[in-house]
PDB file of C-alpha atoms in Angstrom:
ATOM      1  CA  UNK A   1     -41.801  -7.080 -25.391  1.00 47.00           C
ATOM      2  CA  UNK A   2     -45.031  -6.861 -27.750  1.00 51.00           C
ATOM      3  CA  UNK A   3     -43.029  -5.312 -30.121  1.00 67.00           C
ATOM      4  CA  UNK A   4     -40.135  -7.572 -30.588  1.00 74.00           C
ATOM      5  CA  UNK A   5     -40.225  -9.205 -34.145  1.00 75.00           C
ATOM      6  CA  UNK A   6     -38.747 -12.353 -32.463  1.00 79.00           C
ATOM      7  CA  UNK A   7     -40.058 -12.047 -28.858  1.00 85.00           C
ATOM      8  CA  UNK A   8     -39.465 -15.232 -27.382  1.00 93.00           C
ATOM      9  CA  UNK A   9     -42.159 -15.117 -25.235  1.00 91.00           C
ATOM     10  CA  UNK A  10     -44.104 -18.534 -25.498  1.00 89.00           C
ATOM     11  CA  UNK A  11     -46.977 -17.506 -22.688  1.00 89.00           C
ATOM     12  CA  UNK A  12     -48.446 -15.737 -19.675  1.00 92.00           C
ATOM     13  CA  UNK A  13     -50.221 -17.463 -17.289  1.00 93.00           C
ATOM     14  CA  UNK A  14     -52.404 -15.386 -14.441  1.00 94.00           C
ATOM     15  CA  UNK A  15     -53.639 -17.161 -11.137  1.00 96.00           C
ATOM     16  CA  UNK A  16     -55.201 -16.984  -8.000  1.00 97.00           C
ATOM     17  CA  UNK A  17     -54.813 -19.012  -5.061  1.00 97.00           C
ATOM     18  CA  UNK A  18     -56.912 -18.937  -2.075  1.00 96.00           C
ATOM     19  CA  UNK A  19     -57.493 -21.446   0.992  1.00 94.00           C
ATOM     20  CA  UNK A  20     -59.667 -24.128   0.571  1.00 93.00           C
ATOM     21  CA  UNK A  21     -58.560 -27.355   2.665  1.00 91.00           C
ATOM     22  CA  UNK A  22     -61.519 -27.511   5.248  1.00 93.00           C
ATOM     23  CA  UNK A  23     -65.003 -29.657   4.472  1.00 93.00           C
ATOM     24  CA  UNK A  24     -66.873 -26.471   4.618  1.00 93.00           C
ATOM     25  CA  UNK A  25     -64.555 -24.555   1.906  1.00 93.00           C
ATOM     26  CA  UNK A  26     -64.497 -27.566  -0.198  1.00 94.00           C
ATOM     27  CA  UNK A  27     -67.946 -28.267  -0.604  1.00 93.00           C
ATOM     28  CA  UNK A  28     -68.112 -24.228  -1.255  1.00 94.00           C
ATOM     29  CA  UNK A  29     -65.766 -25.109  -4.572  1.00 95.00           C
ATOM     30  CA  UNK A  30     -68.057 -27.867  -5.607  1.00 93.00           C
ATOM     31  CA  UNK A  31     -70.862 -25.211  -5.433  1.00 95.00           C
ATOM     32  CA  UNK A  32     -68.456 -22.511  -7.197  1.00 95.00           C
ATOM     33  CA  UNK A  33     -67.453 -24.466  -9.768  1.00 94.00           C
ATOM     34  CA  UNK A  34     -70.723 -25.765 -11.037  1.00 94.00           C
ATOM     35  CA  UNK A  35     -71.671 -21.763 -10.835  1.00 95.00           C
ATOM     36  CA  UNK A  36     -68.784 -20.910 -12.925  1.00 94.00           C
ATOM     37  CA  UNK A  37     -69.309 -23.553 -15.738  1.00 94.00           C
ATOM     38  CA  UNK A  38     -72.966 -22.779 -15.250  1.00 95.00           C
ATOM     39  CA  UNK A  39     -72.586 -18.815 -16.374  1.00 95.00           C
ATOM     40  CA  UNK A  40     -69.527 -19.286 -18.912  1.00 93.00           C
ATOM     41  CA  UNK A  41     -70.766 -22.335 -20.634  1.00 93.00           C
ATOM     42  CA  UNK A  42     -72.031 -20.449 -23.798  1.00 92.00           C
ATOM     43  CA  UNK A  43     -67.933 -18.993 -24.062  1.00 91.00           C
ATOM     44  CA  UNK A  44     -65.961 -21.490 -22.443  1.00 93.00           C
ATOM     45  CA  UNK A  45     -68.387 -24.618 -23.459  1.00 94.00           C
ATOM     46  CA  UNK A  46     -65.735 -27.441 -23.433  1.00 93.00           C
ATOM     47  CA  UNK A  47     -65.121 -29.134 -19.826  1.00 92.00           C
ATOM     48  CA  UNK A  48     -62.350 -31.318 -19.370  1.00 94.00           C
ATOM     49  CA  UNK A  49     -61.279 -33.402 -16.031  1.00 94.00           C
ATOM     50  CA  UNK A  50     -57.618 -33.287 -15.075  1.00 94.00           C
ATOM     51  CA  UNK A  51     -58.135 -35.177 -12.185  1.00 92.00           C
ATOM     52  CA  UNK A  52     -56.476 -39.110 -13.154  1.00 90.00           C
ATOM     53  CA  UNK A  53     -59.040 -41.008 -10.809  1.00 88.00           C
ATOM     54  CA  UNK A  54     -62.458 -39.220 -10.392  1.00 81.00           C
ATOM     55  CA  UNK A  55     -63.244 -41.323  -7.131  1.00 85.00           C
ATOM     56  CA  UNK A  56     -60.344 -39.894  -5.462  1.00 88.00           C
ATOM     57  CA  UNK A  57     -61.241 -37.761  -2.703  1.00 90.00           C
ATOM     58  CA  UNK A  58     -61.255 -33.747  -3.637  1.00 91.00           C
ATOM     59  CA  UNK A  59     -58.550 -32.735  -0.986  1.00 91.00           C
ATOM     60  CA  UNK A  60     -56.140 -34.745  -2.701  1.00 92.00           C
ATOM     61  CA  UNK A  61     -56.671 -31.766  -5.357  1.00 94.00           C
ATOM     62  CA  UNK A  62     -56.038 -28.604  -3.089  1.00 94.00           C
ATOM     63  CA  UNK A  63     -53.859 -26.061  -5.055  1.00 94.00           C
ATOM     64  CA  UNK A  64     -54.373 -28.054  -8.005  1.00 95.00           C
ATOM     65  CA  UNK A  65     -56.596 -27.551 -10.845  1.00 95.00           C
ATOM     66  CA  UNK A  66     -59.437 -30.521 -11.157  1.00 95.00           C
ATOM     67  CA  UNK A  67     -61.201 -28.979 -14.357  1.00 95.00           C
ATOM     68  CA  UNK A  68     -60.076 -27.313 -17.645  1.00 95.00           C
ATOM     69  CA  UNK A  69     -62.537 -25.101 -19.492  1.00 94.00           C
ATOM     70  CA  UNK A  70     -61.712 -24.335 -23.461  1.00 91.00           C
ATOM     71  CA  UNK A  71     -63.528 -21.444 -25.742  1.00 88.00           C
ATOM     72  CA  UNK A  72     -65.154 -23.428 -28.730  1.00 84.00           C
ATOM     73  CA  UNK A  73     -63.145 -20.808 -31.074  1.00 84.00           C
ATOM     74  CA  UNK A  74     -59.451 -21.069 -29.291  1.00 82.00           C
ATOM     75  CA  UNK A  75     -58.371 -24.287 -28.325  1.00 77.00           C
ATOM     76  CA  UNK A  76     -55.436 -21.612 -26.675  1.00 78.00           C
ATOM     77  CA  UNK A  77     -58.054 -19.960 -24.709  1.00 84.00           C
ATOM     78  CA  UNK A  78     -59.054 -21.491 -21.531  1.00 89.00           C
ATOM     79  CA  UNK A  79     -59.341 -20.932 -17.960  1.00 94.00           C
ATOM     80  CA  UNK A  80     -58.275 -23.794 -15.077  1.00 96.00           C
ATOM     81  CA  UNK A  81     -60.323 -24.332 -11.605  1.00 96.00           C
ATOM     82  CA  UNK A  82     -59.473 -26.204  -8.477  1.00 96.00           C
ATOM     83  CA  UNK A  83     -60.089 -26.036  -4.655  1.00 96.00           C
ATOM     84  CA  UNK A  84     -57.711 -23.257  -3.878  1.00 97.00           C
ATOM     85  CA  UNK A  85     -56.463 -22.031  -7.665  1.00 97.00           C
ATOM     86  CA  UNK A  86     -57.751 -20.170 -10.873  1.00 97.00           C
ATOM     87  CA  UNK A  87     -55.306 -20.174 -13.597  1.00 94.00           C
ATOM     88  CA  UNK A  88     -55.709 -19.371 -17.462  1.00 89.00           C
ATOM     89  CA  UNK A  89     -53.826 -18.147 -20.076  1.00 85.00           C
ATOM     90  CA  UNK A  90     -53.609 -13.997 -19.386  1.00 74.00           C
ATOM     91  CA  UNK A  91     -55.686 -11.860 -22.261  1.00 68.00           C
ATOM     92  CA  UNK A  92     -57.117  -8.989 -20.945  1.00 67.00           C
ATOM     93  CA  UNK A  93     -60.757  -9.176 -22.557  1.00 69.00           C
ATOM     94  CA  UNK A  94     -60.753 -13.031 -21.364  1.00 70.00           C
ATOM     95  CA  UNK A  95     -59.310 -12.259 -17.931  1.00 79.00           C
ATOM     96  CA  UNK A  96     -62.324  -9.926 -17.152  1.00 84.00           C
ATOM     97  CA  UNK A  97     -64.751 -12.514 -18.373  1.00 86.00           C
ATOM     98  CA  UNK A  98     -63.652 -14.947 -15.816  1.00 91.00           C
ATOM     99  CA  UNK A  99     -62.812 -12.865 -13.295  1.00 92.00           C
ATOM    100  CA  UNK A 100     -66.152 -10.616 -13.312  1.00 92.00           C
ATOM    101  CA  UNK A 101     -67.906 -14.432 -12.546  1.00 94.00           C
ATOM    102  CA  UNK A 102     -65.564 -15.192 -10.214  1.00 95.00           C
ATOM    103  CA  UNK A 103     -66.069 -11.949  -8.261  1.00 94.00           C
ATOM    104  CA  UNK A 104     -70.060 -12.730  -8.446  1.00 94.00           C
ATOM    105  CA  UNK A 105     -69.812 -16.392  -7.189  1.00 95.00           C
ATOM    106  CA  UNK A 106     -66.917 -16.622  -5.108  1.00 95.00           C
ATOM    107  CA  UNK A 107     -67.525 -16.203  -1.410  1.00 91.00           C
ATOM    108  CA  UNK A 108     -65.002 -13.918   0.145  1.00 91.00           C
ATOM    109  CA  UNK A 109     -64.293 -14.227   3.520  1.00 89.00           C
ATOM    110  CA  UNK A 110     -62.059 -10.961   4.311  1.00 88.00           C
ATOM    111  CA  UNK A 111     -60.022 -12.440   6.874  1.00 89.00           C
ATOM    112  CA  UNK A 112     -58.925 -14.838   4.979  1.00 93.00           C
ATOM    113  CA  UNK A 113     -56.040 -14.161   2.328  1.00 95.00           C
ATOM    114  CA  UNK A 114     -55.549 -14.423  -1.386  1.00 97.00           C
ATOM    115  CA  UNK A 115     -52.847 -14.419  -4.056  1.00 96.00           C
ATOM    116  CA  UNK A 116     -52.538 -13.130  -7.246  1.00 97.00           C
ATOM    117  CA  UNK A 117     -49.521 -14.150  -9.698  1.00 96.00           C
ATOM    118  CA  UNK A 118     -48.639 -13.095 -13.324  1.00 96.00           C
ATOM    119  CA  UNK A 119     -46.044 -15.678 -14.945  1.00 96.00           C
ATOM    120  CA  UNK A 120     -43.932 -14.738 -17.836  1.00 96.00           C
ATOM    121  CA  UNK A 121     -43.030 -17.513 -19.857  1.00 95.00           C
ATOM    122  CA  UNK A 122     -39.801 -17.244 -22.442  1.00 96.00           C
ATOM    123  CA  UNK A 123     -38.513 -19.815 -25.218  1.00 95.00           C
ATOM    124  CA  UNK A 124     -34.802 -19.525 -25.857  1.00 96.00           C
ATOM    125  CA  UNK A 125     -33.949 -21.829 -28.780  1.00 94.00           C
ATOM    126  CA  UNK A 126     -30.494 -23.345 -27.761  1.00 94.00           C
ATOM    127  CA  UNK A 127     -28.229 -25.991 -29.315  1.00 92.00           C
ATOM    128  CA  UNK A 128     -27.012 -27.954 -25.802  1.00 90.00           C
ATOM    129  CA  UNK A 129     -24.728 -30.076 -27.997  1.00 88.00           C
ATOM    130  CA  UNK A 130     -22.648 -27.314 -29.471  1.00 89.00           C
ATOM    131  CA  UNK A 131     -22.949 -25.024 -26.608  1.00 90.00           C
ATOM    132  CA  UNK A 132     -22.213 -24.918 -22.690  1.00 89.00           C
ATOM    133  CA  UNK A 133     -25.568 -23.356 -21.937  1.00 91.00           C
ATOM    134  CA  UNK A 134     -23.445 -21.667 -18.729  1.00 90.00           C
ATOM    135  CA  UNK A 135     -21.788 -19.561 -21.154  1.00 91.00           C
ATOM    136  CA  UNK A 136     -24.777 -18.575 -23.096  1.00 93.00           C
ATOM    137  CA  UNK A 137     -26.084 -17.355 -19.474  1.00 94.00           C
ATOM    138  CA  UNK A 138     -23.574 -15.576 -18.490  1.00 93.00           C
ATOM    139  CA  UNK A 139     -22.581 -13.681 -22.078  1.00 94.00           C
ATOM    140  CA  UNK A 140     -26.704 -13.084 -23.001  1.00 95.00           C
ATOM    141  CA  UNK A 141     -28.509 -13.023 -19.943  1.00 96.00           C
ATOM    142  CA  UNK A 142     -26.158 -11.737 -17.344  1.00 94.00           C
ATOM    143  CA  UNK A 143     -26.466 -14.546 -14.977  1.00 93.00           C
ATOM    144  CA  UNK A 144     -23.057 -16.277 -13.743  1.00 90.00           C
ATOM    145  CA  UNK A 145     -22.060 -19.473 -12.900  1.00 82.00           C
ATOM    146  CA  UNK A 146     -18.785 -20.021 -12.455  1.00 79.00           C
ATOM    147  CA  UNK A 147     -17.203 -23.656 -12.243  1.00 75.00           C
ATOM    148  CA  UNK A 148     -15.008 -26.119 -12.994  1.00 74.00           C
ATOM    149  CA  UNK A 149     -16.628 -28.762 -11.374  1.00 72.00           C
ATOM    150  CA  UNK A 150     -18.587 -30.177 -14.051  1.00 72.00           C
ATOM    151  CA  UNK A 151     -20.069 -29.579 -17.609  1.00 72.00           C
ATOM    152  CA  UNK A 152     -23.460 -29.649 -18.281  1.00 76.00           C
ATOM    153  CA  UNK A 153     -26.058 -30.314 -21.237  1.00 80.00           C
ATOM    154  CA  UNK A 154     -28.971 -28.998 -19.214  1.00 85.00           C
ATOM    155  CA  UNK A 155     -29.755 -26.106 -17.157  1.00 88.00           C
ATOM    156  CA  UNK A 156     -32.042 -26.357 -13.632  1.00 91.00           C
ATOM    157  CA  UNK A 157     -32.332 -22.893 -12.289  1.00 90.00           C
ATOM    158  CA  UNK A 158     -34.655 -21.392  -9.543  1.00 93.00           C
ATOM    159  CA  UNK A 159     -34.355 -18.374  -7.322  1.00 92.00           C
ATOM    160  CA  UNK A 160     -36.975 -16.323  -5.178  1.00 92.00           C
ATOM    161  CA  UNK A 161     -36.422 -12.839  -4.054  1.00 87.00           C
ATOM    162  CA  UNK A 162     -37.513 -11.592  -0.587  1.00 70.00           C
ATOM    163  CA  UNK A 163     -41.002  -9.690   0.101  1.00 66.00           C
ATOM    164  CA  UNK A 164     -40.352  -6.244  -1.875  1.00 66.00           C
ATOM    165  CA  UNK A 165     -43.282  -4.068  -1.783  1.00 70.00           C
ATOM    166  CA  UNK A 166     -45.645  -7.258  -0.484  1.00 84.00           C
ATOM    167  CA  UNK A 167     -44.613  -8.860  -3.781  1.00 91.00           C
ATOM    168  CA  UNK A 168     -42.038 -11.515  -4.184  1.00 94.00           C
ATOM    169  CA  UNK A 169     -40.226 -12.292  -7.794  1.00 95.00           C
ATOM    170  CA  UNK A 170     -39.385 -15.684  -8.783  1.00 96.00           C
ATOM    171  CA  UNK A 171     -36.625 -17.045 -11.854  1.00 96.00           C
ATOM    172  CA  UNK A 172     -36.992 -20.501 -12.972  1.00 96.00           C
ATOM    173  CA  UNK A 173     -34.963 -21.112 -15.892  1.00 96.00           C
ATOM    174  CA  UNK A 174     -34.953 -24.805 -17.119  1.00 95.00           C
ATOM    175  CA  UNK A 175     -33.916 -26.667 -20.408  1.00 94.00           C
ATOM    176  CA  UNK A 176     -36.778 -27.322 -21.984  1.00 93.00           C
ATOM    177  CA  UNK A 177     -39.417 -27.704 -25.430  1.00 91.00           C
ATOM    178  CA  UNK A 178     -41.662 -25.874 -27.684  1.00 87.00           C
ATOM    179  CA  UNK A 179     -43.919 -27.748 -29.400  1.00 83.00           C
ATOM    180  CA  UNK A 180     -42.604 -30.513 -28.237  1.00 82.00           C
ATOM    181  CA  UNK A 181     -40.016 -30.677 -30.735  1.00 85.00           C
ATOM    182  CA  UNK A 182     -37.670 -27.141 -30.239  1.00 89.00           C
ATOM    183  CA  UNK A 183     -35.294 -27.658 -27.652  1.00 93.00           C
ATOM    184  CA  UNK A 184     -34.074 -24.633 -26.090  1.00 95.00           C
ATOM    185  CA  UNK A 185     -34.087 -22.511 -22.541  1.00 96.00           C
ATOM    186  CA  UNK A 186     -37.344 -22.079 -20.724  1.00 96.00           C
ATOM    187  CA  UNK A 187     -37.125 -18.970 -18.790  1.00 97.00           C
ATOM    188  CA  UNK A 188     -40.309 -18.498 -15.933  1.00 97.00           C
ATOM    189  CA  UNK A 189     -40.254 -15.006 -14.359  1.00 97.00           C
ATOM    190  CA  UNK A 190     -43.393 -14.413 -12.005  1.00 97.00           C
ATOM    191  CA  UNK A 191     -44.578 -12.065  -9.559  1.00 96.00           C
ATOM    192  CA  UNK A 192     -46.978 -12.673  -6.678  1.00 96.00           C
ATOM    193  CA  UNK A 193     -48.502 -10.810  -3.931  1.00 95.00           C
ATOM    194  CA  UNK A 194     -50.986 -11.358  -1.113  1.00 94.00           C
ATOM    195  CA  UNK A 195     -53.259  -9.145   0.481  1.00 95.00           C
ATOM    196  CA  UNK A 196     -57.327 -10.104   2.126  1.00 95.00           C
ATOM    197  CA  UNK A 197     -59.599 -11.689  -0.856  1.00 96.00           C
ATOM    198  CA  UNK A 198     -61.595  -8.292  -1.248  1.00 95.00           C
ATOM    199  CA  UNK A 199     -58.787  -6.177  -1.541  1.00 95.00           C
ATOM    200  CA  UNK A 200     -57.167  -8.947  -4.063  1.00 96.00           C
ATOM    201  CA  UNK A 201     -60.478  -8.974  -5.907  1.00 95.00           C
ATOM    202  CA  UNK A 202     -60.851  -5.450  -5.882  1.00 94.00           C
ATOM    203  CA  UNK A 203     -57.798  -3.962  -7.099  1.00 94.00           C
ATOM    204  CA  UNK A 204     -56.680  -6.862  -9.511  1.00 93.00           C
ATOM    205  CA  UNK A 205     -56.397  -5.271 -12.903  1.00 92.00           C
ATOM    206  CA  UNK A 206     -54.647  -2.463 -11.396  1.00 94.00           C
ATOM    207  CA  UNK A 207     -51.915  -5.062  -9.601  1.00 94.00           C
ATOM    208  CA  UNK A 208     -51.745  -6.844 -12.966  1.00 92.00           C
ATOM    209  CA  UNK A 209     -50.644  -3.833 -14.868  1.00 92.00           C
ATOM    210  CA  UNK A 210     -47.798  -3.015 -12.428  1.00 94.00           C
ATOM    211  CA  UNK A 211     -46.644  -6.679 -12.669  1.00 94.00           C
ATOM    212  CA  UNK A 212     -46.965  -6.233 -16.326  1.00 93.00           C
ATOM    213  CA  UNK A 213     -44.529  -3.381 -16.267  1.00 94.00           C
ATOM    214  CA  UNK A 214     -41.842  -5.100 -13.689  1.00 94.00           C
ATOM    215  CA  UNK A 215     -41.533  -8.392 -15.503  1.00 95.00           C
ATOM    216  CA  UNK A 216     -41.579  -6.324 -18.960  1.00 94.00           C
ATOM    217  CA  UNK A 217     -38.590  -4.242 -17.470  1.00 95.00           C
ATOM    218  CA  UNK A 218     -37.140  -7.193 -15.843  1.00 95.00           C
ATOM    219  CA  UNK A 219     -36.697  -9.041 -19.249  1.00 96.00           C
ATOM    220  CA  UNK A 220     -35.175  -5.913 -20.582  1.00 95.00           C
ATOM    221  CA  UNK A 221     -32.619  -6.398 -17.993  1.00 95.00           C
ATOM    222  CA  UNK A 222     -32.000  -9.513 -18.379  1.00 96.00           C
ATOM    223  CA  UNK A 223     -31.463  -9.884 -22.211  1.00 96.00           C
ATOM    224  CA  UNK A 224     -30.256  -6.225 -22.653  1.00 96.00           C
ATOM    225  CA  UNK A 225     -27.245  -6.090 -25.006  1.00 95.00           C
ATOM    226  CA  UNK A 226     -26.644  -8.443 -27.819  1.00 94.00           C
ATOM    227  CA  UNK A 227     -29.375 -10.821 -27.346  1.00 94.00           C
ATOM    228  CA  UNK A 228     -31.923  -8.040 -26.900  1.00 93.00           C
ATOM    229  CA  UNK A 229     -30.672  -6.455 -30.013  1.00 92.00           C
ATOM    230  CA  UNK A 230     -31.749  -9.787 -31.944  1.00 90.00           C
ATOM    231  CA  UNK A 231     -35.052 -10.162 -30.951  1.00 89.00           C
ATOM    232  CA  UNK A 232     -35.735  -7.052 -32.439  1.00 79.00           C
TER     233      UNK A 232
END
């Protein structure tokens, strides 16, 4: 997809999610992330709180990311930390920075479990006024709805596949912006697969390649023919 002229793809997004809901594991993430910002300060020196009241308690945060940490050259480049969740923007050279840390700092505990996601993010420009979106679905991206129930401006999509291979595969494909401004179809293909924290931690850039190649091949599939042909 790299080499498309007009690749539509908007971002990538990498995470890992791991328990953290008990006083003990919480107070471990307080210690973790003052490690984290301690070590990657001199890349990732600009700290921002996403949390909307700072005196609310930290459990109200689990899954959810509580800081934001930018580069000082690329406002785009940034990594996201909460009790339970890493997230940042997927580039390889950055992805091993953080990780490496991570690795260091974070205390596994092998009987718990851990998951690792890759999201693929695509921007479809669309005119919804003009066009039945349900149309452009099913003549572009292969995806049928049929009905003649209602018409429809928007689009509000989701489906999850079963466990193949310990991974499951998620579609979310929504009306949505770019830039704010764009209007268009937001298309959110993502794998994600468990396993024990040290295995997770372990073998992570060789599970992120493979989900590299399946959502690459997936997006093949799903714009192959005309619309495919116009993103070259």
């Amino acid at each position: 997809m790299s080499n498309l002229i007009n690749a539509p793809l908007n971002e990538v997004i990498f995470e890992l999610r791991w328990k953290s809901d008990t006083s003990v594991e919480l107070n471990q993430f307080q210690l973790l992330l003052g490690s984290m910002f301690s070590s990657l300060k001199d890349k990732y020196p600009n700290k921002e709180s996403l949390m909307p009241d700072a005196n609310l308690p930290l459990v109200a945060f689990i899954q959810k990311p509580t800081y934001r940490f930018r580069s000082a050259n690329n406002v785009n480049k940034m990594f996201q930390i909460g009790p339970g969740v890493l997230s940042f923007n997927f580039v390889r050279d950055s992805a091993k920075d953080v990780i490496s840390i991570f690795k260091e700092l974070f205390d596994i505990n092998n009987d718990n479990d851990m998951q690792i996601g890759l999201s693929y993010i695509d921007f479809f420009h669309f005119d919804f006024q003009n066009n039945k979106v349900i149309d452009y679905l099913r003549e572009y991206m292969h995806i049928n709805i049929e009905t003649d129930l209602f018409d429809t401006n928007t689009i509000s999509f989701n489906s999850t596949s079963g466990d193949i291979e310990d991974k499951t595969f998620n579609i979310a494909i929504n009306t949505g912006f770019r830039n704010k401004i764009e209007k268009g179809i937001v298309v959110n293909s993502k794998l994600v697969k468990s396993d024990k924290q040290n295995i997770i931690l372990g073998d992570y850039e060789n599970i992120l390649n493979s989900f590299h190649e399946e959502l690459s091949a997936f997006f093949k599939k799903l714009t192959d023919g005309e619309l495919y042909k116009n993103l070259k």
